[in-house]
Coordinates of C-alpha atoms in Angstrom, one line a residue:
Chain A
M1 CA 0.0 0.0 0.0
N2 CA 1.4 3.4 -1.0
K3 CA 1.7 6.0 1.7
E4 CA 0.7 9.6 1.5
E5 CA 4.3 10.7 2.3
D6 CA 5.6 8.6 -0.6
I7 CA 3.9 10.9 -3.2
I8 CA 6.6 12.3 -5.5
I9 CA 4.3 14.0 -8.1
A10 CA 0.9 15.3 -7.1
I11 CA -1.2 16.7 -9.9
N12 CA -4.5 18.3 -8.8
D13 CA -7.3 19.4 -11.2
V14 CA -4.9 20.8 -13.9
E15 CA -6.4 22.5 -16.9
K16 CA -4.7 23.9 -19.9
S17 CA -6.0 25.3 -23.2
F18 CA -4.4 26.8 -26.3
N19 CA -6.2 29.5 -28.3
G20 CA -9.4 28.7 -26.5
I21 CA -9.2 24.9 -27.3
S22 CA -9.1 22.9 -24.1
V23 CA -6.4 20.3 -24.0
L24 CA -6.3 19.3 -20.3
N25 CA -9.6 19.5 -18.5
G26 CA -9.2 18.6 -14.8
I27 CA -6.3 16.1 -14.6
T28 CA -5.7 14.6 -11.1
I29 CA -3.1 11.9 -10.3
N30 CA -0.6 11.0 -7.6
I31 CA 2.6 9.2 -8.4
H32 CA 4.5 7.5 -5.6
K33 CA 8.2 7.0 -5.1
G34 CA 9.8 4.3 -7.3
E35 CA 6.7 3.9 -9.4
N36 CA 6.6 3.8 -13.2
V37 CA 3.3 5.2 -14.5
A38 CA 2.4 5.0 -18.2
I39 CA 0.0 7.7 -19.5
L40 CA -1.8 6.4 -22.6
G41 CA -3.8 8.4 -25.0
R42 CA -4.4 9.2 -28.6
S43 CA -2.2 11.8 -30.5
G44 CA -3.3 15.3 -29.5
S45 CA -4.9 14.2 -26.2
G46 CA -2.5 16.4 -24.1
K47 CA -0.1 13.7 -22.8
S48 CA 3.0 15.7 -23.8
V49 CA 1.5 19.0 -22.5
L50 CA 1.0 17.3 -19.2
I51 CA 4.7 16.3 -18.7
K52 CA 5.8 19.7 -20.0
I53 CA 3.7 21.2 -17.2
I54 CA 5.4 18.8 -14.7
A55 CA 8.8 19.9 -15.9
G56 CA 7.8 23.6 -15.7
L57 CA 8.1 24.2 -19.5
L58 CA 4.4 25.2 -19.6
L59 CA 2.2 26.8 -17.0
P60 CA -1.2 25.3 -16.2
D61 CA -4.2 27.6 -16.6
K62 CA -5.7 26.1 -13.4
G63 CA -4.8 23.6 -10.8
S64 CA -1.6 22.7 -9.1
V65 CA 1.4 20.5 -9.7
H66 CA 3.6 19.5 -6.8
V67 CA 6.9 17.7 -7.6
L68 CA 9.1 16.5 -4.7
G69 CA 7.0 18.7 -2.4
M70 CA 7.4 21.9 -4.4
E71 CA 4.6 23.6 -6.4
V72 CA 6.1 23.9 -9.8
N73 CA 4.2 27.0 -11.1
T74 CA 5.1 29.1 -8.0
L75 CA 8.9 28.5 -8.1
N76 CA 11.3 31.3 -9.2
A77 CA 13.9 30.7 -11.9
R78 CA 16.6 29.6 -9.4
E79 CA 14.3 27.2 -7.6
L80 CA 13.0 25.8 -10.8
Q81 CA 16.6 25.2 -12.0
Q82 CA 17.3 23.3 -8.7
L83 CA 14.2 21.2 -9.2
R84 CA 15.1 20.4 -12.8
L85 CA 18.4 18.9 -11.6
K86 CA 16.2 16.2 -10.1
I87 CA 14.1 15.7 -13.2
G88 CA 15.2 13.9 -16.3
F89 CA 13.2 14.6 -19.5
S90 CA 13.6 12.3 -22.5
F91 CA 12.1 14.0 -25.5
Q92 CA 10.1 12.3 -28.3
S93 CA 12.6 13.6 -30.9
S94 CA 15.6 12.8 -28.5
A95 CA 16.5 16.5 -28.8
L96 CA 20.2 15.8 -29.0
Y97 CA 22.3 18.9 -29.8
D98 CA 23.1 18.6 -33.5
S99 CA 26.3 20.5 -33.4
M100 CA 27.9 18.5 -30.6
T101 CA 29.3 15.0 -30.4
V102 CA 27.7 12.4 -28.1
K103 CA 30.5 13.1 -25.6
E104 CA 29.8 16.9 -25.7
N105 CA 26.0 16.2 -25.5
L106 CA 26.6 14.3 -22.2
Q107 CA 29.2 16.7 -21.0
F108 CA 26.9 19.7 -21.5
P109 CA 24.5 19.4 -18.5
L110 CA 27.3 17.9 -16.3
I111 CA 29.9 20.7 -16.6
R112 CA 27.3 23.4 -16.1
N113 CA 25.6 21.9 -13.1
K114 CA 28.4 20.1 -11.3
R115 CA 31.2 22.6 -11.6
H116 CA 33.3 21.0 -8.9
L117 CA 33.9 17.8 -11.0
T118 CA 37.4 17.4 -12.5
G119 CA 37.9 16.6 -16.2
K120 CA 38.7 13.0 -15.2
E121 CA 35.5 12.6 -13.1
V122 CA 33.4 14.1 -16.0
N123 CA 34.9 11.5 -18.4
E124 CA 34.3 8.7 -15.9
A125 CA 30.7 9.7 -15.5
I126 CA 30.2 9.8 -19.3
N127 CA 31.8 6.4 -19.8
N128 CA 29.7 4.9 -17.0
V129 CA 26.4 6.2 -18.3
L130 CA 27.3 5.1 -21.9
E131 CA 28.3 1.7 -20.6
S132 CA 25.1 1.3 -18.7
I133 CA 23.1 1.8 -22.0
G134 CA 25.6 -0.2 -24.0
L135 CA 26.7 2.6 -26.4
L136 CA 30.3 3.3 -25.3
D137 CA 31.4 3.0 -29.0
T138 CA 29.4 6.1 -30.0
L139 CA 31.4 8.5 -27.8
H140 CA 32.8 10.6 -30.6
K141 CA 30.0 10.3 -33.1
M142 CA 27.7 13.1 -34.1
P143 CA 23.9 12.7 -33.6
A144 CA 23.4 12.6 -37.3
E145 CA 25.5 9.4 -37.5
L146 CA 23.3 7.5 -35.0
S147 CA 20.2 5.3 -35.6
G148 CA 16.8 6.3 -34.2
G149 CA 17.2 3.8 -31.3
Q150 CA 20.7 5.0 -30.5
R151 CA 19.5 8.6 -30.4
K152 CA 16.7 7.7 -28.0
R153 CA 19.2 5.9 -25.7
I154 CA 21.7 8.7 -25.8
G155 CA 18.8 11.1 -25.0
I156 CA 18.0 9.0 -22.0
A157 CA 21.7 8.8 -21.0
R158 CA 22.0 12.6 -21.2
T159 CA 19.3 12.9 -18.5
L160 CA 20.7 10.0 -16.4
I161 CA 24.1 11.7 -16.1
L162 CA 22.7 14.1 -13.5
N163 CA 21.3 11.2 -11.5
P164 CA 17.6 12.4 -11.5
E165 CA 15.0 11.2 -9.0
I166 CA 12.3 11.5 -11.6
M167 CA 12.3 10.4 -15.3
L168 CA 9.8 11.8 -17.8
Y169 CA 9.7 9.8 -21.1
D170 CA 7.8 11.4 -24.0
E171 CA 6.9 8.7 -26.5
P172 CA 10.1 6.6 -25.9
T173 CA 9.3 4.0 -28.6
S174 CA 7.7 6.1 -31.3
G175 CA 9.1 5.7 -34.8
L176 CA 11.3 2.7 -33.8
D177 CA 11.2 -0.9 -35.1
P178 CA 9.8 -3.6 -32.8
I179 CA 13.2 -5.0 -31.7
T180 CA 14.5 -1.5 -30.8
C181 CA 11.2 -0.9 -29.0
V182 CA 11.9 -3.9 -26.8
E183 CA 15.4 -2.7 -26.1
I184 CA 14.1 0.7 -25.1
N185 CA 11.4 -0.9 -22.8
H186 CA 14.2 -2.9 -21.1
L187 CA 16.3 0.2 -20.7
I188 CA 13.4 2.0 -19.0
K189 CA 13.0 -0.9 -16.5
H190 CA 16.8 -1.0 -16.1
V191 CA 16.8 2.7 -15.3
Q192 CA 14.0 2.3 -12.7
E193 CA 15.9 -0.6 -11.0
Q194 CA 19.5 0.8 -11.2
Y195 CA 18.8 4.5 -10.6
N196 CA 15.8 4.0 -8.3
T197 CA 13.8 6.6 -10.3
T198 CA 10.1 7.5 -10.3
S199 CA 8.9 7.7 -14.0
I200 CA 6.1 8.9 -16.2
I201 CA 6.1 7.2 -19.6
I202 CA 4.0 9.0 -22.2
T203 CA 3.0 6.5 -24.9
H204 CA 0.3 5.1 -27.2
D205 CA 2.1 1.8 -27.4
L206 CA 0.4 -0.8 -25.2
T207 CA 3.4 -3.1 -25.2
C208 CA 5.6 -0.4 -23.9
A209 CA 3.1 0.5 -21.2
K210 CA 2.6 -3.2 -20.2
T211 CA 6.4 -3.9 -20.1
T212 CA 7.6 -0.8 -18.3
A213 CA 4.8 0.5 -16.1
D214 CA 3.5 -0.4 -12.7
N215 CA 0.3 1.6 -13.2
I216 CA -1.5 2.9 -16.2
A217 CA -3.6 6.0 -16.7
I218 CA -5.6 6.6 -19.9
I219 CA -6.3 10.1 -21.0
A220 CA -9.2 11.1 -23.3
D221 CA -11.0 14.4 -23.8
G222 CA -8.5 16.1 -21.4
K223 CA -9.2 13.8 -18.4
F224 CA -8.1 10.5 -17.0
V225 CA -10.8 8.1 -17.9
S226 CA -9.3 5.0 -16.4
Q227 CA -6.4 4.4 -13.9
G228 CA -4.9 1.2 -12.4
K229 CA -2.9 -1.9 -13.2
F230 CA -2.6 -2.9 -16.8
N231 CA -5.1 -5.8 -16.4
E232 CA -7.6 -3.6 -14.7
V233 CA -7.8 -0.4 -16.8
F234 CA -9.3 -2.0 -19.8
H235 CA -12.1 -3.7 -17.9
T236 CA -14.4 -0.8 -18.5
A237 CA -17.5 0.0 -20.6
D238 CA -15.9 3.3 -21.8
K239 CA -15.7 3.1 -25.6
R240 CA -12.7 5.4 -25.7
V241 CA -10.7 3.0 -23.5
K242 CA -11.9 -0.2 -25.3
G243 CA -11.4 1.4 -28.7
F244 CA -7.8 2.2 -27.7
Y245 CA -7.1 -1.4 -26.7
D246 CA -8.7 -2.8 -29.8
Y247 CA -6.7 -0.6 -32.1
N248 CA -3.5 -1.7 -30.5
F249 CA -4.2 -5.5 -30.5
I250 CA -6.8 -6.1 -33.2
T251 CA -5.3 -4.5 -36.2
M252 CA -5.7 -7.3 -38.7
K253 CA -8.8 -9.2 -39.7
Chain B
M1 CA 8.0 34.9 -9.8
E2 CA 9.3 34.6 -13.3
K3 CA 6.4 33.7 -15.6
K4 CA 7.2 31.8 -18.8
K5 CA 6.4 33.5 -22.0
E6 CA 4.3 31.2 -24.1
V7 CA 4.1 31.6 -27.9
Y8 CA 0.6 31.4 -29.2
G9 CA -0.5 31.1 -32.8
S10 CA -2.0 34.0 -34.7
V11 CA -5.3 35.4 -33.5
P12 CA -8.5 34.2 -35.4
S13 CA -8.2 35.1 -39.0
Q14 CA -11.7 36.1 -40.1
K15 CA -11.5 38.4 -43.0
K16 CA -13.0 41.4 -41.3
H17 CA -10.5 41.2 -38.4
R18 CA -7.4 40.5 -40.5
I19 CA -6.1 44.1 -40.5
S20 CA -6.7 44.7 -36.8
N21 CA -5.1 41.4 -36.0
K22 CA -2.0 42.3 -38.0
I23 CA -1.7 45.6 -36.1
T24 CA -2.2 43.8 -32.8
N25 CA 0.4 41.2 -33.7
F26 CA 2.8 43.9 -34.7
F27 CA 2.5 45.6 -31.3
I28 CA 2.8 42.2 -29.6
S29 CA 6.1 41.6 -31.5
I30 CA 7.4 45.1 -30.5
Y31 CA 6.5 44.3 -26.9
G32 CA 8.2 40.8 -27.2
I33 CA 11.4 42.4 -28.6
F34 CA 11.6 44.9 -25.8
Q35 CA 11.1 42.1 -23.3
F36 CA 13.8 40.1 -25.1
I37 CA 16.3 43.1 -24.9
K38 CA 15.4 43.7 -21.2
R39 CA 16.1 40.0 -20.5
F40 CA 19.5 40.3 -22.4
F41 CA 20.6 43.2 -20.2
K42 CA 19.4 41.3 -17.1
E43 CA 21.2 38.0 -18.0
A44 CA 24.4 39.4 -19.5
W45 CA 25.8 40.6 -16.2
R46 CA 24.7 37.7 -14.1
P47 CA 27.2 34.8 -13.6
P48 CA 27.9 32.1 -14.7
Y49 CA 29.5 33.6 -17.9
E50 CA 29.6 31.4 -21.0
V51 CA 33.0 32.7 -22.0
S52 CA 34.0 29.8 -24.3
E53 CA 30.7 30.0 -26.1
I54 CA 31.1 33.8 -26.5
I55 CA 34.6 33.2 -28.0
K56 CA 33.3 30.5 -30.3
Q57 CA 30.5 32.8 -31.5
C58 CA 33.0 35.7 -32.0
Y59 CA 35.1 33.4 -34.2
N60 CA 31.9 32.4 -36.2
V61 CA 30.8 36.0 -36.6
G62 CA 34.2 37.6 -37.1
Y63 CA 36.7 35.3 -38.7
R64 CA 34.2 33.4 -40.8
S65 CA 32.9 36.6 -42.4
L66 CA 36.4 37.9 -43.4
A67 CA 36.4 36.4 -46.9
L68 CA 33.1 37.9 -48.0
I69 CA 33.8 41.2 -46.3
S70 CA 37.3 41.5 -47.8
L71 CA 35.9 40.9 -51.3
T72 CA 33.0 43.3 -50.9
G73 CA 35.1 46.0 -49.2
F74 CA 37.8 45.8 -51.9
I75 CA 35.3 46.0 -54.8
I76 CA 33.4 48.9 -53.1
G77 CA 36.7 50.8 -52.8
I78 CA 37.5 50.4 -56.5
V79 CA 34.0 51.0 -57.8
F80 CA 33.3 54.1 -55.6
T81 CA 36.6 55.6 -56.7
K82 CA 36.0 54.9 -60.4
Q83 CA 32.4 56.3 -60.2
S84 CA 33.6 59.5 -58.4
R85 CA 36.5 60.3 -60.6
P86 CA 34.6 61.7 -63.7
S87 CA 32.6 64.2 -61.5
L88 CA 35.7 65.4 -59.7
A89 CA 37.7 65.5 -62.9
S90 CA 35.2 67.9 -64.5
F91 CA 36.2 70.4 -61.7
G92 CA 39.9 69.5 -61.9
A93 CA 39.6 68.1 -58.4
T94 CA 40.8 64.5 -58.7
S95 CA 43.3 65.2 -55.9
W96 CA 40.3 65.3 -53.5
L97 CA 39.6 61.6 -54.3
P98 CA 41.4 60.2 -51.2
S99 CA 39.6 62.6 -48.9
L100 CA 36.2 61.9 -50.5
I101 CA 36.8 58.1 -50.2
G102 CA 38.0 58.4 -46.6
I103 CA 35.0 60.4 -45.5
A104 CA 32.5 58.2 -47.4
V105 CA 34.0 54.9 -46.2
I106 CA 34.6 55.8 -42.6
R107 CA 31.5 57.8 -42.0
A108 CA 28.9 55.8 -43.9
L109 CA 29.9 52.9 -46.2
A110 CA 32.0 50.7 -43.9
P111 CA 29.5 50.3 -41.0
L112 CA 26.5 50.1 -43.3
I113 CA 27.9 47.6 -45.8
T114 CA 29.4 45.5 -43.0
A115 CA 26.0 45.5 -41.2
L116 CA 24.1 44.5 -44.4
I117 CA 26.5 41.7 -45.1
A118 CA 26.3 40.6 -41.4
A119 CA 22.5 40.8 -41.5
G120 CA 22.5 38.5 -44.5
K121 CA 25.1 36.1 -43.5
I122 CA 25.1 36.1 -39.6
G123 CA 21.5 37.1 -39.0
S124 CA 20.1 34.4 -41.2
N125 CA 22.5 31.9 -39.7
I126 CA 21.5 32.7 -36.1
G127 CA 17.7 32.7 -37.0
A128 CA 18.0 29.4 -38.8
E129 CA 20.2 27.7 -36.1
L130 CA 18.1 28.8 -33.2
G131 CA 14.9 28.2 -35.0
S132 CA 15.9 24.7 -35.8
M133 CA 16.9 24.1 -32.2
K134 CA 13.5 25.5 -31.1
V135 CA 11.4 23.3 -33.3
T136 CA 13.4 20.2 -32.6
E137 CA 13.0 20.8 -28.8
Q138 CA 16.8 21.3 -28.3
I139 CA 16.1 24.6 -26.5
D140 CA 13.6 22.9 -24.2
A141 CA 16.1 20.1 -23.6
M142 CA 18.6 22.7 -22.4
E143 CA 16.1 24.2 -20.1
V144 CA 15.1 20.9 -18.5
S145 CA 18.7 20.0 -18.0
A146 CA 18.9 23.1 -15.7
T147 CA 20.9 25.2 -18.2
N148 CA 19.7 28.7 -19.1
P149 CA 19.3 28.5 -22.9
F150 CA 18.8 32.3 -23.1
K151 CA 22.2 32.9 -21.6
F152 CA 24.0 30.1 -23.5
L153 CA 22.5 30.8 -26.9
A154 CA 21.1 34.3 -27.1
V155 CA 23.4 36.3 -24.8
S156 CA 26.6 34.8 -26.3
R157 CA 25.4 35.5 -29.9
I158 CA 24.2 39.0 -29.2
L159 CA 27.5 39.9 -27.4
A160 CA 29.5 38.3 -30.3
T161 CA 27.7 40.4 -33.0
T162 CA 27.9 43.5 -30.9
L163 CA 31.7 43.2 -30.3
M164 CA 32.6 41.9 -33.7
L165 CA 30.7 44.4 -35.9
P166 CA 33.0 47.4 -35.0
L167 CA 36.1 45.3 -35.8
L168 CA 34.6 44.0 -39.0
S169 CA 33.6 47.6 -39.9
F170 CA 37.1 48.9 -39.5
Y171 CA 38.5 46.0 -41.5
T172 CA 36.0 46.8 -44.3
A173 CA 37.1 50.4 -44.2
F174 CA 40.7 49.4 -44.4
I175 CA 40.2 47.0 -47.3
A176 CA 38.0 49.5 -49.2
M177 CA 40.7 52.1 -48.8
I178 CA 43.3 49.7 -50.2
G179 CA 41.0 49.0 -53.2
S180 CA 40.6 52.7 -53.7
F181 CA 44.4 53.3 -53.4
F182 CA 45.0 50.8 -56.2
N183 CA 42.7 52.7 -58.5
V184 CA 44.0 56.1 -57.5
H185 CA 47.6 54.9 -57.8
A186 CA 47.0 53.4 -61.2
N187 CA 45.4 56.7 -62.5
E188 CA 47.1 59.5 -60.6
S189 CA 50.3 57.7 -59.5
T190 CA 49.6 58.8 -55.9
S191 CA 52.0 57.2 -53.3
F192 CA 50.6 55.0 -50.5
T193 CA 51.7 57.5 -47.8
A194 CA 50.2 60.5 -49.7
F195 CA 46.9 58.7 -50.3
F196 CA 46.4 57.7 -46.7
K197 CA 47.5 61.1 -45.4
D198 CA 44.9 62.8 -47.7
A199 CA 42.3 60.2 -46.8
F200 CA 42.6 60.7 -43.1
I201 CA 43.1 64.5 -43.0
Q202 CA 39.4 65.1 -43.2
I203 CA 38.4 62.4 -40.7
S204 CA 37.5 63.8 -37.3
F205 CA 37.4 62.2 -33.8
L206 CA 33.6 62.5 -34.0
D207 CA 33.5 60.6 -37.3
L208 CA 35.5 57.7 -35.8
N209 CA 33.3 57.6 -32.7
A210 CA 30.1 57.8 -34.8
S211 CA 31.4 54.9 -36.9
I212 CA 32.1 52.8 -33.9
I213 CA 28.7 53.6 -32.3
K214 CA 26.9 52.8 -35.5
A215 CA 28.7 49.4 -35.8
L216 CA 27.9 48.6 -32.2
V217 CA 24.2 49.5 -32.6
F218 CA 24.0 47.5 -35.9
G219 CA 25.7 44.5 -34.4
F220 CA 23.4 44.5 -31.4
T221 CA 20.4 44.9 -33.7
I222 CA 21.4 41.9 -35.9
G223 CA 22.1 39.7 -32.9
V224 CA 18.9 40.6 -31.1
T225 CA 16.7 40.2 -34.2
G226 CA 18.3 36.8 -35.2
C227 CA 18.0 35.4 -31.7
Y228 CA 14.4 36.7 -31.2
K229 CA 13.2 35.3 -34.5
G230 CA 15.0 32.0 -33.8
F231 CA 13.7 31.6 -30.2
N232 CA 10.1 32.3 -31.5
A233 CA 10.2 30.0 -34.5
T234 CA 7.1 27.7 -34.7
K235 CA 5.5 25.3 -37.2
G236 CA 8.4 23.0 -38.0
T237 CA 10.8 23.4 -40.9
E238 CA 8.6 26.1 -42.5
G239 CA 9.0 28.1 -39.4
V240 CA 12.8 27.7 -39.5
G241 CA 12.9 29.1 -43.0
R242 CA 10.6 32.0 -42.0
A243 CA 12.8 32.7 -38.9
A244 CA 15.9 33.0 -41.0
N245 CA 14.2 35.1 -43.7
E246 CA 12.6 37.5 -41.1
A247 CA 15.9 37.8 -39.2
V248 CA 17.5 39.2 -42.4
V249 CA 14.6 41.4 -43.6
V250 CA 13.9 42.9 -40.1
S251 CA 17.6 43.4 -39.4
M252 CA 18.2 45.3 -42.7
F253 CA 15.1 47.4 -42.1
L254 CA 16.2 48.3 -38.6
V255 CA 19.8 49.0 -39.7
F256 CA 18.6 51.5 -42.3
I257 CA 16.4 53.3 -39.8
E258 CA 19.2 53.4 -37.2
E259 CA 21.6 54.7 -39.8
M260 CA 19.2 57.6 -40.6
L261 CA 18.7 58.4 -36.9
I262 CA 22.4 58.3 -36.0
V263 CA 23.4 60.4 -39.0
Q264 CA 20.8 63.0 -37.8
V265 CA 22.3 63.0 -34.3
V266 CA 25.9 63.2 -35.5
N267 CA 25.1 66.0 -38.0
Y268 CA 23.4 67.9 -35.1
L269 CA 26.5 67.4 -32.9
R270 CA 28.7 68.6 -35.9
G271 CA 26.5 71.7 -36.0
M272 CA 25.2 71.1 -39.5

């Protein structure tokens, strides 16, 4: 049973709209320490907007978001920066810096946020994180030379290098072949176990959700329409939830 | 509390509201640019300083523009001298050519031509690079990794263009004078020393200062415009192209307006 004090992320009645179009309409969820939660939903359902609000990249119109006990939308720039050191954000597009090598990409957050580290310690940290994701041989490659799966993994490695307490994955398996998807799913589980992180995984891939998440939340029409374990969430009469399940698993007749 | 600026799409585009919407968007842009400049002055003095990035950008802005600026400056020197000679010759005043070229180049041509080249080459480069980083979420990635993207990307580039434009402007002036000297020497057999003595005799301290101030203002304008357009790029690759294009067009437009205003002020100070 999860305790109240174990809550790492508390989202309460969050609303967000763009140009008068409502995207999130009363989102409420609590995420506990060490838990992996997958948020499932169709494209444009506001999944990515939600994790950008958690990371402080967007402000909610209404409601509150508490991360590690701090209310994100009331923090000043310095406090937000300190909070972000504890949050890793893996972008859908990987968002690697095109003009830098893999090593420089990994070095970038480290040398700016841990200025006391020596050059040797920085190199060690880079080698360790690359080794843990199995991509040590890409050290001097440019992002353009990497495959889609490698880019995703380097993107995750760049966030892991600061030892975050929370990981936010935005569509970690989108655009990848099934074998690479399995590798990424294993990596997400590996990160949870090795780094003891609490994670939110935004996806519309049920295999990814089933493999990586302890709990699932399904978002439709700006609200969570079903929450719980994978085997529980689809036992509902809600057509939006059932339809989502059917599209993923019954694609061929 | 520092509120984040969110970029929204254009206001509803019904036909009857189109003109008023454009006016509203124009004033929103003006407000956005002033906020951008205000943030630059706030962030530029605050540590940590991105020294290595500033040096890298100075290299990109300065050294990498030398070839184009050398060619343009040299040709302008020759062409301006050739075009001025017949008019002066009709008064028997070809000996005034070095002074004329000196005044024209130092006072007006060097800063203006350098700024226009920089707006085209550097402004578009900054707009496209930052625009591309914006639409591929690289700027967001910097922000969530607890690095200030404004300081790292915008402040370093604006400082680089502001510092490098005066140097490039003097370099353009020097190369243009060399080009002019070749033409004058070929036609009037004027020596190098005599040419430069005549060229500089009419240049006052105010002219030099005005030239430096112009170049500083133009450099700042090009840097701010390129960064602002890049940071506010939206709508994928189309938005990147638009950011690069608008960075050039707006920079050039502002450079001409600033040129006109500075000339008015300098002429007032000169008592003309």
